[in-house]
Amino acid sequence: MKKLFSIFLLTAIFFANAQEKETANRFFYELTFKPKKDSAKLDKVITILDITSKKSIYQDYTIPAQDSILKLTVEEMEKTKTWKDVTKLIKMPKFSFKIIKTYPDMKEQYVDRISMNLFGYEDDVKYNWNILPDKEKIGEYNTQKAYAEFGGRKWTAWFSTDIPFQDGPYKFYGLPGLIVKIEDSEKNYSWKLSGNKKIENYDELSYSDKINAKYGISQTVTPTTKDKFEKAYIAFKQDPMAEFRSKVTPEMMNMKMPGSDTTIGEMAKKQEKMAKDFLSANDNPIEIKSQISEKKK
């Protein structure tokens, strides 16, 4: 009886652990976009949509794609007790936010960092899709055309019922199949599916997320509202290092980084320039009309 109970317990533990291991379908989208309103110059970045049984996560793929490089660098720094300027080794993302959609209700959460704090707000996005009879082969997928207005722009989407997920890049969802391609009428933003793969033992946190958490940059999302977030983000753009300076004394600013001739103050100046460059790189947002202003009408 004791042996039987032990076998039963081990079996229960095995199945419990097996259930905890999540599998994700990762869809890669090439995003072509116009970062400056007064310029015709286009930029490109690979973004990803990770779909699990409970939710999907959309984000810029730049940082997760460099996890292995970052891991080797951080492990070397920890081993040798020296500091390396990681910014010289990795490419910075074009977009820092994540869009999380929970299934099956498709509630959306916009998550982004302001200084050292991670904030998230619920975004009640509804689409009035007009599905058209037009059909087109995009890559290996048979797709159908649909139209909707969102965020002050007019969007044309091509979805495929061959892929049974009613989801898409960024905040887009709600068509009877995965969105394979979507772009606005003026081609400011255009996403196109470029590949996909299945990920076993999926972890939604990248190595960058984990190492930030290890060294005190919290990955806990603080709930807020869209209005409060946007006001805080405007203040952050004006002075991205305000919170850092409030926590560091003048004496600390003159201290050198471990195993380096670079001072904390010099490192902070470089971080400030990087933050300002990032924040000023795009003045052509995906949504030119906020959902808040739309609801007030």
PDB file of C-alpha atoms in Angstrom:
ATOM      1  CA  MET A   1       0.000   0.000   0.000  1.00  0.00           C
ATOM      2  CA  LYS A   2       2.877   2.332   0.904  1.00  0.00           C
ATOM      3  CA  LYS A   3       4.597   1.617  -2.442  1.00  0.00           C
ATOM      4  CA  LEU A   4       1.338   2.206  -4.292  1.00  0.00           C
ATOM      5  CA  PHE A   5       0.886   5.552  -2.539  1.00  0.00           C
ATOM      6  CA  SER A   6       4.483   6.554  -3.399  1.00  0.00           C
ATOM      7  CA  ILE A   7       3.970   5.684  -7.064  1.00  0.00           C
ATOM      8  CA  PHE A   8       0.706   7.629  -7.077  1.00  0.00           C
ATOM      9  CA  LEU A   9       2.439  10.648  -5.474  1.00  0.00           C
ATOM     10  CA  LEU A  10       5.329  10.572  -7.956  1.00  0.00           C
ATOM     11  CA  THR A  11       2.866  10.318 -10.859  1.00  0.00           C
ATOM     12  CA  ALA A  12       0.875  13.277  -9.515  1.00  0.00           C
ATOM     13  CA  ILE A  13       4.068  15.350  -9.171  1.00  0.00           C
ATOM     14  CA  PHE A  14       5.155  14.391 -12.699  1.00  0.00           C
ATOM     15  CA  PHE A  15       1.857  15.507 -14.227  1.00  0.00           C
ATOM     16  CA  ALA A  16       1.826  18.700 -12.142  1.00  0.00           C
ATOM     17  CA  ASN A  17       5.316  19.583 -13.395  1.00  0.00           C
ATOM     18  CA  ALA A  18       4.369  18.645 -16.941  1.00  0.00           C
ATOM     19  CA  GLN A  19       1.394  21.005 -16.805  1.00  0.00           C
ATOM     20  CA  GLU A  20       3.617  23.859 -15.618  1.00  0.00           C
ATOM     21  CA  LYS A  21       5.774  23.592 -18.750  1.00  0.00           C
ATOM     22  CA  GLU A  22       4.174  25.916 -21.288  1.00  0.00           C
ATOM     23  CA  THR A  23       4.527  25.572 -25.044  1.00  0.00           C
ATOM     24  CA  ALA A  24       4.346  28.688 -27.185  1.00  0.00           C
ATOM     25  CA  ASN A  25       3.861  29.348 -30.870  1.00  0.00           C
ATOM     26  CA  ARG A  26       6.201  32.183 -31.825  1.00  0.00           C
ATOM     27  CA  PHE A  27       5.294  34.200 -34.909  1.00  0.00           C
ATOM     28  CA  PHE A  28       7.894  36.550 -36.392  1.00  0.00           C
ATOM     29  CA  TYR A  29       6.674  39.750 -38.038  1.00  0.00           C
ATOM     30  CA  GLU A  30       8.830  42.119 -40.028  1.00  0.00           C
ATOM     31  CA  LEU A  31       7.690  45.628 -39.162  1.00  0.00           C
ATOM     32  CA  THR A  32       8.423  48.343 -41.705  1.00  0.00           C
ATOM     33  CA  PHE A  33       7.665  51.786 -40.333  1.00  0.00           C
ATOM     34  CA  LYS A  34       8.211  55.502 -40.783  1.00  0.00           C
ATOM     35  CA  PRO A  35       9.721  56.853 -37.531  1.00  0.00           C
ATOM     36  CA  LYS A  36       9.572  60.529 -38.543  1.00  0.00           C
ATOM     37  CA  LYS A  37       6.370  62.205 -39.701  1.00  0.00           C
ATOM     38  CA  ASP A  38       8.201  64.723 -41.925  1.00  0.00           C
ATOM     39  CA  SER A  39      10.466  62.172 -43.589  1.00  0.00           C
ATOM     40  CA  ALA A  40       9.890  59.428 -46.150  1.00  0.00           C
ATOM     41  CA  LYS A  41      12.716  57.325 -44.667  1.00  0.00           C
ATOM     42  CA  LEU A  42      11.627  53.864 -43.530  1.00  0.00           C
ATOM     43  CA  ASP A  43      13.052  51.636 -40.812  1.00  0.00           C
ATOM     44  CA  LYS A  44      12.658  47.911 -40.180  1.00  0.00           C
ATOM     45  CA  VAL A  45      12.639  45.677 -37.119  1.00  0.00           C
ATOM     46  CA  ILE A  46      11.669  42.088 -36.361  1.00  0.00           C
ATOM     47  CA  THR A  47       8.873  41.759 -33.820  1.00  0.00           C
ATOM     48  CA  ILE A  48       7.406  38.625 -32.249  1.00  0.00           C
ATOM     49  CA  LEU A  49       3.990  37.419 -31.171  1.00  0.00           C
ATOM     50  CA  ASP A  50       4.240  34.551 -28.662  1.00  0.00           C
ATOM     51  CA  ILE A  51       0.960  32.654 -28.307  1.00  0.00           C
ATOM     52  CA  THR A  52       0.332  30.283 -25.396  1.00  0.00           C
ATOM     53  CA  SER A  53      -2.859  28.614 -24.194  1.00  0.00           C
ATOM     54  CA  LYS A  54      -3.615  31.497 -21.826  1.00  0.00           C
ATOM     55  CA  LYS A  55      -2.304  34.633 -23.522  1.00  0.00           C
ATOM     56  CA  SER A  56      -0.195  36.223 -26.211  1.00  0.00           C
ATOM     57  CA  ILE A  57       2.773  38.571 -25.836  1.00  0.00           C
ATOM     58  CA  TYR A  58       3.868  40.971 -28.569  1.00  0.00           C
ATOM     59  CA  GLN A  59       7.224  42.788 -28.446  1.00  0.00           C
ATOM     60  CA  ASP A  60      10.276  43.989 -30.339  1.00  0.00           C
ATOM     61  CA  TYR A  61      12.538  40.955 -30.851  1.00  0.00           C
ATOM     62  CA  THR A  62      15.841  42.899 -30.762  1.00  0.00           C
ATOM     63  CA  ILE A  63      16.732  42.262 -27.102  1.00  0.00           C
ATOM     64  CA  PRO A  64      15.457  38.647 -26.783  1.00  0.00           C
ATOM     65  CA  ALA A  65      17.378  37.804 -29.970  1.00  0.00           C
ATOM     66  CA  GLN A  66      20.628  38.792 -28.226  1.00  0.00           C
ATOM     67  CA  ASP A  67      20.056  36.782 -25.042  1.00  0.00           C
ATOM     68  CA  SER A  68      22.992  34.440 -25.662  1.00  0.00           C
ATOM     69  CA  ILE A  69      25.464  37.320 -26.223  1.00  0.00           C
ATOM     70  CA  LEU A  70      24.219  39.119 -23.129  1.00  0.00           C
ATOM     71  CA  LYS A  71      24.375  35.950 -21.024  1.00  0.00           C
ATOM     72  CA  LEU A  72      28.017  35.260 -21.932  1.00  0.00           C
ATOM     73  CA  THR A  73      28.986  38.884 -21.227  1.00  0.00           C
ATOM     74  CA  VAL A  74      27.231  39.065 -17.853  1.00  0.00           C
ATOM     75  CA  GLU A  75      28.633  35.707 -16.740  1.00  0.00           C
ATOM     76  CA  GLU A  76      32.155  36.893 -17.623  1.00  0.00           C
ATOM     77  CA  MET A  77      31.614  40.143 -15.701  1.00  0.00           C
ATOM     78  CA  GLU A  78      30.380  38.264 -12.648  1.00  0.00           C
ATOM     79  CA  LYS A  79      33.278  35.819 -12.827  1.00  0.00           C
ATOM     80  CA  THR A  80      36.040  38.418 -13.262  1.00  0.00           C
ATOM     81  CA  LYS A  81      34.388  41.085 -11.068  1.00  0.00           C
ATOM     82  CA  THR A  82      34.871  43.638 -13.833  1.00  0.00           C
ATOM     83  CA  TRP A  83      32.453  45.919 -15.664  1.00  0.00           C
ATOM     84  CA  LYS A  84      31.929  45.968 -19.420  1.00  0.00           C
ATOM     85  CA  ASP A  85      29.948  48.504 -21.382  1.00  0.00           C
ATOM     86  CA  VAL A  86      27.218  46.167 -22.620  1.00  0.00           C
ATOM     87  CA  THR A  87      25.792  48.880 -24.879  1.00  0.00           C
ATOM     88  CA  LYS A  88      28.818  48.450 -27.166  1.00  0.00           C
ATOM     89  CA  LEU A  89      28.000  44.769 -27.650  1.00  0.00           C
ATOM     90  CA  ILE A  90      24.243  44.717 -28.200  1.00  0.00           C
ATOM     91  CA  LYS A  91      21.821  46.508 -30.464  1.00  0.00           C
ATOM     92  CA  MET A  92      19.118  48.558 -28.772  1.00  0.00           C
ATOM     93  CA  PRO A  93      15.428  47.971 -29.601  1.00  0.00           C
ATOM     94  CA  LYS A  94      13.253  50.323 -31.613  1.00  0.00           C
ATOM     95  CA  PHE A  95      10.270  49.767 -29.270  1.00  0.00           C
ATOM     96  CA  SER A  96      10.381  48.965 -25.557  1.00  0.00           C
ATOM     97  CA  PHE A  97       6.721  48.121 -24.845  1.00  0.00           C
ATOM     98  CA  LYS A  98       4.943  44.776 -24.670  1.00  0.00           C
ATOM     99  CA  ILE A  99       1.298  44.071 -25.517  1.00  0.00           C
ATOM    100  CA  ILE A 100      -0.274  41.233 -23.527  1.00  0.00           C
ATOM    101  CA  LYS A 101      -3.646  39.796 -24.550  1.00  0.00           C
ATOM    102  CA  THR A 102      -5.321  37.303 -22.212  1.00  0.00           C
ATOM    103  CA  TYR A 103      -7.429  34.468 -23.614  1.00  0.00           C
ATOM    104  CA  PRO A 104     -10.308  33.981 -24.183  1.00  0.00           C
ATOM    105  CA  ASP A 105     -11.627  37.448 -23.224  1.00  0.00           C
ATOM    106  CA  MET A 106      -8.836  39.244 -25.186  1.00  0.00           C
ATOM    107  CA  LYS A 107      -8.276  41.844 -22.498  1.00  0.00           C
ATOM    108  CA  GLU A 108      -5.235  43.865 -23.489  1.00  0.00           C
ATOM    109  CA  GLN A 109      -2.492  45.238 -21.270  1.00  0.00           C
ATOM    110  CA  TYR A 110       0.137  47.731 -22.441  1.00  0.00           C
ATOM    111  CA  VAL A 111       3.386  47.290 -20.496  1.00  0.00           C
ATOM    112  CA  ASP A 112       6.381  49.625 -20.641  1.00  0.00           C
ATOM    113  CA  ARG A 113       9.130  50.943 -18.411  1.00  0.00           C
ATOM    114  CA  ILE A 114       9.431  54.504 -17.193  1.00  0.00           C
ATOM    115  CA  SER A 115      12.904  54.918 -15.713  1.00  0.00           C
ATOM    116  CA  MET A 116      13.417  51.932 -13.390  1.00  0.00           C
ATOM    117  CA  ASN A 117       9.707  51.166 -12.954  1.00  0.00           C
ATOM    118  CA  LEU A 118       7.531  48.843 -15.023  1.00  0.00           C
ATOM    119  CA  PHE A 119       3.953  50.008 -15.555  1.00  0.00           C
ATOM    120  CA  GLY A 120       0.960  48.417 -17.206  1.00  0.00           C
ATOM    121  CA  TYR A 121      -2.495  49.671 -18.076  1.00  0.00           C
ATOM    122  CA  GLU A 122      -5.609  47.920 -19.359  1.00  0.00           C
ATOM    123  CA  ASP A 123      -6.514  48.978 -22.893  1.00  0.00           C
ATOM    124  CA  ASP A 124     -10.087  48.253 -23.935  1.00  0.00           C
ATOM    125  CA  VAL A 125      -9.603  47.906 -27.695  1.00  0.00           C
ATOM    126  CA  LYS A 126     -12.557  46.900 -29.877  1.00  0.00           C
ATOM    127  CA  TYR A 127     -12.506  46.509 -33.652  1.00  0.00           C
ATOM    128  CA  ASN A 128     -15.365  46.779 -36.087  1.00  0.00           C
ATOM    129  CA  TRP A 129     -13.828  44.632 -38.823  1.00  0.00           C
ATOM    130  CA  ASN A 130     -15.303  44.722 -42.311  1.00  0.00           C
ATOM    131  CA  ILE A 131     -14.342  41.397 -43.922  1.00  0.00           C
ATOM    132  CA  LEU A 132     -14.061  41.731 -47.709  1.00  0.00           C
ATOM    133  CA  PRO A 133     -14.281  39.010 -50.408  1.00  0.00           C
ATOM    134  CA  ASP A 134     -10.745  39.707 -51.720  1.00  0.00           C
ATOM    135  CA  LYS A 135      -8.309  36.807 -51.312  1.00  0.00           C
ATOM    136  CA  GLU A 136      -4.555  36.667 -51.789  1.00  0.00           C
ATOM    137  CA  LYS A 137      -1.669  34.241 -51.344  1.00  0.00           C
ATOM    138  CA  ILE A 138       0.923  35.744 -48.995  1.00  0.00           C
ATOM    139  CA  GLY A 139       3.938  33.517 -48.689  1.00  0.00           C
ATOM    140  CA  GLU A 140       2.597  30.019 -47.992  1.00  0.00           C
ATOM    141  CA  TYR A 141      -0.705  31.240 -46.580  1.00  0.00           C
ATOM    142  CA  ASN A 142      -4.109  31.722 -48.193  1.00  0.00           C
ATOM    143  CA  THR A 143      -5.435  35.014 -46.841  1.00  0.00           C
ATOM    144  CA  GLN A 144      -8.537  37.169 -46.961  1.00  0.00           C
ATOM    145  CA  LYS A 145      -8.832  40.932 -46.740  1.00  0.00           C
ATOM    146  CA  ALA A 146     -10.400  42.942 -43.906  1.00  0.00           C
ATOM    147  CA  TYR A 147     -10.653  46.617 -43.022  1.00  0.00           C
ATOM    148  CA  ALA A 148     -10.972  48.592 -39.778  1.00  0.00           C
ATOM    149  CA  GLU A 149     -10.227  52.012 -38.310  1.00  0.00           C
ATOM    150  CA  PHE A 150      -8.129  52.243 -35.166  1.00  0.00           C
ATOM    151  CA  GLY A 151      -6.048  54.898 -33.411  1.00  0.00           C
ATOM    152  CA  GLY A 152      -6.798  57.549 -36.021  1.00  0.00           C
ATOM    153  CA  ARG A 153      -5.594  55.393 -38.921  1.00  0.00           C
ATOM    154  CA  LYS A 154      -7.302  53.214 -41.546  1.00  0.00           C
ATOM    155  CA  TRP A 155      -5.989  49.635 -41.507  1.00  0.00           C
ATOM    156  CA  THR A 156      -6.080  46.888 -44.130  1.00  0.00           C
ATOM    157  CA  ALA A 157      -5.422  43.377 -42.824  1.00  0.00           C
ATOM    158  CA  TRP A 158      -4.921  40.029 -44.503  1.00  0.00           C
ATOM    159  CA  PHE A 159      -5.776  37.071 -42.265  1.00  0.00           C
ATOM    160  CA  SER A 160      -5.486  33.312 -42.730  1.00  0.00           C
ATOM    161  CA  THR A 161      -7.885  30.705 -41.405  1.00  0.00           C
ATOM    162  CA  ASP A 162      -5.047  28.203 -42.017  1.00  0.00           C
ATOM    163  CA  ILE A 163      -3.609  29.446 -38.691  1.00  0.00           C
ATOM    164  CA  PRO A 164      -6.315  29.006 -36.021  1.00  0.00           C
ATOM    165  CA  PHE A 165      -5.463  31.986 -33.801  1.00  0.00           C
ATOM    166  CA  GLN A 166      -7.730  35.033 -33.781  1.00  0.00           C
ATOM    167  CA  ASP A 167      -4.781  37.270 -32.962  1.00  0.00           C
ATOM    168  CA  GLY A 168      -2.193  39.464 -34.622  1.00  0.00           C
ATOM    169  CA  PRO A 169       0.754  41.815 -34.087  1.00  0.00           C
ATOM    170  CA  TYR A 170       0.563  44.810 -31.753  1.00  0.00           C
ATOM    171  CA  LYS A 171      -3.012  45.310 -30.446  1.00  0.00           C
ATOM    172  CA  PHE A 172      -4.731  43.809 -33.484  1.00  0.00           C
ATOM    173  CA  TYR A 173      -7.023  40.779 -33.089  1.00  0.00           C
ATOM    174  CA  GLY A 174     -10.575  39.592 -33.718  1.00  0.00           C
ATOM    175  CA  LEU A 175     -10.486  38.111 -37.227  1.00  0.00           C
ATOM    176  CA  PRO A 176     -11.282  34.413 -37.886  1.00  0.00           C
ATOM    177  CA  GLY A 177      -7.605  33.497 -38.243  1.00  0.00           C
ATOM    178  CA  LEU A 178      -4.139  34.915 -37.616  1.00  0.00           C
ATOM    179  CA  ILE A 179      -3.337  38.286 -39.178  1.00  0.00           C
ATOM    180  CA  VAL A 180      -0.575  37.623 -41.715  1.00  0.00           C
ATOM    181  CA  LYS A 181      -0.204  41.201 -42.912  1.00  0.00           C
ATOM    182  CA  ILE A 182      -1.573  44.541 -41.752  1.00  0.00           C
ATOM    183  CA  GLU A 183      -0.768  48.130 -42.702  1.00  0.00           C
ATOM    184  CA  ASP A 184      -2.315  51.573 -42.503  1.00  0.00           C
ATOM    185  CA  SER A 185      -3.527  53.410 -45.611  1.00  0.00           C
ATOM    186  CA  GLU A 186      -0.460  55.699 -45.723  1.00  0.00           C
ATOM    187  CA  LYS A 187       1.993  52.836 -45.018  1.00  0.00           C
ATOM    188  CA  ASN A 188       3.379  54.421 -41.865  1.00  0.00           C
ATOM    189  CA  TYR A 189       3.315  50.981 -40.232  1.00  0.00           C
ATOM    190  CA  SER A 190       3.255  47.628 -41.992  1.00  0.00           C
ATOM    191  CA  TRP A 191       3.606  44.194 -40.369  1.00  0.00           C
ATOM    192  CA  LYS A 192       4.174  41.036 -42.417  1.00  0.00           C
ATOM    193  CA  LEU A 193       4.495  37.498 -41.069  1.00  0.00           C
ATOM    194  CA  SER A 194       7.990  36.212 -41.894  1.00  0.00           C
ATOM    195  CA  GLY A 195       8.203  32.916 -40.005  1.00  0.00           C
ATOM    196  CA  ASN A 196       7.142  30.891 -36.999  1.00  0.00           C
ATOM    197  CA  LYS A 197       8.372  28.186 -34.638  1.00  0.00           C
ATOM    198  CA  LYS A 198       7.196  26.223 -31.612  1.00  0.00           C
ATOM    199  CA  ILE A 199       8.970  26.822 -28.287  1.00  0.00           C
ATOM    200  CA  GLU A 200       8.931  24.083 -25.659  1.00  0.00           C
ATOM    201  CA  ASN A 201       9.317  25.047 -21.980  1.00  0.00           C
ATOM    202  CA  TYR A 202       8.459  28.632 -22.894  1.00  0.00           C
ATOM    203  CA  ASP A 203       9.541  31.424 -20.556  1.00  0.00           C
ATOM    204  CA  GLU A 204       8.045  34.832 -21.254  1.00  0.00           C
ATOM    205  CA  LEU A 205      10.945  36.614 -19.527  1.00  0.00           C
ATOM    206  CA  SER A 206      14.079  37.135 -21.603  1.00  0.00           C
ATOM    207  CA  TYR A 207      17.559  36.822 -20.077  1.00  0.00           C
ATOM    208  CA  SER A 208      17.697  40.622 -20.082  1.00  0.00           C
ATOM    209  CA  ASP A 209      14.517  40.741 -17.982  1.00  0.00           C
ATOM    210  CA  LYS A 210      15.956  38.219 -15.513  1.00  0.00           C
ATOM    211  CA  ILE A 211      19.336  39.920 -15.136  1.00  0.00           C
ATOM    212  CA  ASN A 212      17.609  43.276 -14.597  1.00  0.00           C
ATOM    213  CA  ALA A 213      15.510  41.704 -11.830  1.00  0.00           C
ATOM    214  CA  LYS A 214      18.643  40.168 -10.295  1.00  0.00           C
ATOM    215  CA  TYR A 215      20.289  43.577 -10.030  1.00  0.00           C
ATOM    216  CA  GLY A 216      17.335  45.462  -8.647  1.00  0.00           C
ATOM    217  CA  ILE A 217      15.352  46.589 -11.698  1.00  0.00           C
ATOM    218  CA  SER A 218      11.944  45.152 -10.873  1.00  0.00           C
ATOM    219  CA  GLN A 219       9.950  43.082 -13.354  1.00  0.00           C
ATOM    220  CA  THR A 220       6.784  43.489 -11.298  1.00  0.00           C
ATOM    221  CA  VAL A 221       4.183  45.416 -13.276  1.00  0.00           C
ATOM    222  CA  THR A 222       2.598  48.305 -11.390  1.00  0.00           C
ATOM    223  CA  PRO A 223      -1.022  48.866 -12.529  1.00  0.00           C
ATOM    224  CA  THR A 224      -1.899  52.364 -13.717  1.00  0.00           C
ATOM    225  CA  THR A 225      -4.232  54.085 -16.174  1.00  0.00           C
ATOM    226  CA  LYS A 226      -3.427  55.101 -19.733  1.00  0.00           C
ATOM    227  CA  ASP A 227      -3.871  58.767 -18.875  1.00  0.00           C
ATOM    228  CA  LYS A 228      -1.483  58.606 -15.897  1.00  0.00           C
ATOM    229  CA  PHE A 229       1.039  56.567 -17.873  1.00  0.00           C
ATOM    230  CA  GLU A 230       1.109  59.032 -20.763  1.00  0.00           C
ATOM    231  CA  LYS A 231       1.601  62.009 -18.407  1.00  0.00           C
ATOM    232  CA  ALA A 232       4.446  60.208 -16.597  1.00  0.00           C
ATOM    233  CA  TYR A 233       6.024  59.239 -19.926  1.00  0.00           C
ATOM    234  CA  ILE A 234       6.033  62.876 -21.095  1.00  0.00           C
ATOM    235  CA  ALA A 235       7.854  63.900 -17.893  1.00  0.00           C
ATOM    236  CA  PHE A 236      10.291  61.009 -18.347  1.00  0.00           C
ATOM    237  CA  LYS A 237      11.111  62.137 -21.903  1.00  0.00           C
ATOM    238  CA  GLN A 238      11.975  65.598 -20.590  1.00  0.00           C
ATOM    239  CA  ASP A 239      14.398  64.231 -17.960  1.00  0.00           C
ATOM    240  CA  PRO A 240      15.040  60.471 -18.295  1.00  0.00           C
ATOM    241  CA  MET A 241      17.653  60.354 -15.505  1.00  0.00           C
ATOM    242  CA  ALA A 242      15.680  62.274 -12.845  1.00  0.00           C
ATOM    243  CA  GLU A 243      14.938  59.186 -10.726  1.00  0.00           C
ATOM    244  CA  PHE A 244      18.519  57.934 -11.004  1.00  0.00           C
ATOM    245  CA  ARG A 245      19.966  61.267  -9.852  1.00  0.00           C
ATOM    246  CA  SER A 246      17.604  61.354  -6.872  1.00  0.00           C
ATOM    247  CA  LYS A 247      19.090  58.075  -5.608  1.00  0.00           C
ATOM    248  CA  VAL A 248      22.791  58.746  -6.238  1.00  0.00           C
ATOM    249  CA  THR A 249      24.968  61.088  -4.180  1.00  0.00           C
ATOM    250  CA  PRO A 250      27.714  63.296  -5.724  1.00  0.00           C
ATOM    251  CA  GLU A 251      30.301  61.073  -4.024  1.00  0.00           C
ATOM    252  CA  MET A 252      28.834  57.988  -5.702  1.00  0.00           C
ATOM    253  CA  MET A 253      28.906  59.697  -9.104  1.00  0.00           C
ATOM    254  CA  ASN A 254      32.698  59.949  -8.803  1.00  0.00           C
ATOM    255  CA  MET A 255      33.131  56.283  -7.904  1.00  0.00           C
ATOM    256  CA  LYS A 256      34.518  53.984 -10.597  1.00  0.00           C
ATOM    257  CA  MET A 257      32.702  50.964 -11.970  1.00  0.00           C
ATOM    258  CA  PRO A 258      34.262  47.653 -10.767  1.00  0.00           C
ATOM    259  CA  GLY A 259      37.393  46.825 -12.758  1.00  0.00           C
ATOM    260  CA  SER A 260      37.015  49.905 -14.951  1.00  0.00           C
ATOM    261  CA  ASP A 261      38.258  53.495 -15.272  1.00  0.00           C
ATOM    262  CA  THR A 262      34.705  54.630 -16.063  1.00  0.00           C
ATOM    263  CA  THR A 263      32.941  56.494 -13.244  1.00  0.00           C
ATOM    264  CA  ILE A 264      29.281  56.070 -12.359  1.00  0.00           C
ATOM    265  CA  GLY A 265      28.766  59.687 -13.454  1.00  0.00           C
ATOM    266  CA  GLU A 266      30.281  59.024 -16.877  1.00  0.00           C
ATOM    267  CA  MET A 267      28.183  55.903 -17.249  1.00  0.00           C
ATOM    268  CA  ALA A 268      25.072  57.890 -16.272  1.00  0.00           C
ATOM    269  CA  LYS A 269      25.797  60.559 -18.925  1.00  0.00           C
ATOM    270  CA  LYS A 270      26.076  57.879 -21.580  1.00  0.00           C
ATOM    271  CA  GLN A 271      22.840  56.259 -20.403  1.00  0.00           C
ATOM    272  CA  GLU A 272      21.108  59.644 -20.502  1.00  0.00           C
ATOM    273  CA  LYS A 273      22.215  60.246 -24.101  1.00  0.00           C
ATOM    274  CA  MET A 274      21.049  56.766 -25.108  1.00  0.00           C
ATOM    275  CA  ALA A 275      17.670  57.329 -23.433  1.00  0.00           C
ATOM    276  CA  LYS A 276      17.185  60.707 -25.114  1.00  0.00           C
ATOM    277  CA  ASP A 277      18.192  59.302 -28.512  1.00  0.00           C
ATOM    278  CA  PHE A 278      15.729  56.426 -28.071  1.00  0.00           C
ATOM    279  CA  LEU A 279      12.886  58.675 -26.906  1.00  0.00           C
ATOM    280  CA  SER A 280      13.366  61.181 -29.742  1.00  0.00           C
ATOM    281  CA  ALA A 281      13.887  58.605 -32.511  1.00  0.00           C
ATOM    282  CA  ASN A 282      10.172  58.222 -33.253  1.00  0.00           C
ATOM    283  CA  ASP A 283       7.682  61.089 -33.421  1.00  0.00           C
ATOM    284  CA  ASN A 284       5.200  59.140 -35.567  1.00  0.00           C
ATOM    285  CA  PRO A 285       3.238  56.893 -33.164  1.00  0.00           C
ATOM    286  CA  ILE A 286       1.217  53.885 -34.281  1.00  0.00           C
ATOM    287  CA  GLU A 287      -1.882  55.468 -32.745  1.00  0.00           C
ATOM    288  CA  ILE A 288      -2.208  59.140 -33.647  1.00  0.00           C
ATOM    289  CA  LYS A 289      -5.512  59.354 -31.795  1.00  0.00           C
ATOM    290  CA  SER A 290      -5.648  57.794 -28.324  1.00  0.00           C
ATOM    291  CA  GLN A 291      -8.410  55.445 -27.284  1.00  0.00           C
ATOM    292  CA  ILE A 292      -9.170  57.813 -24.385  1.00  0.00           C
ATOM    293  CA  SER A 293      -9.977  60.713 -26.719  1.00  0.00           C
ATOM    294  CA  GLU A 294     -12.053  58.407 -28.922  1.00  0.00           C
ATOM    295  CA  LYS A 295     -14.156  57.287 -25.941  1.00  0.00           C
ATOM    296  CA  LYS A 296     -14.826  60.882 -24.860  1.00  0.00           C
ATOM    297  CA  LYS A 297     -16.507  61.676 -28.173  1.00  0.00           C
TER     298      LYS A 297
END
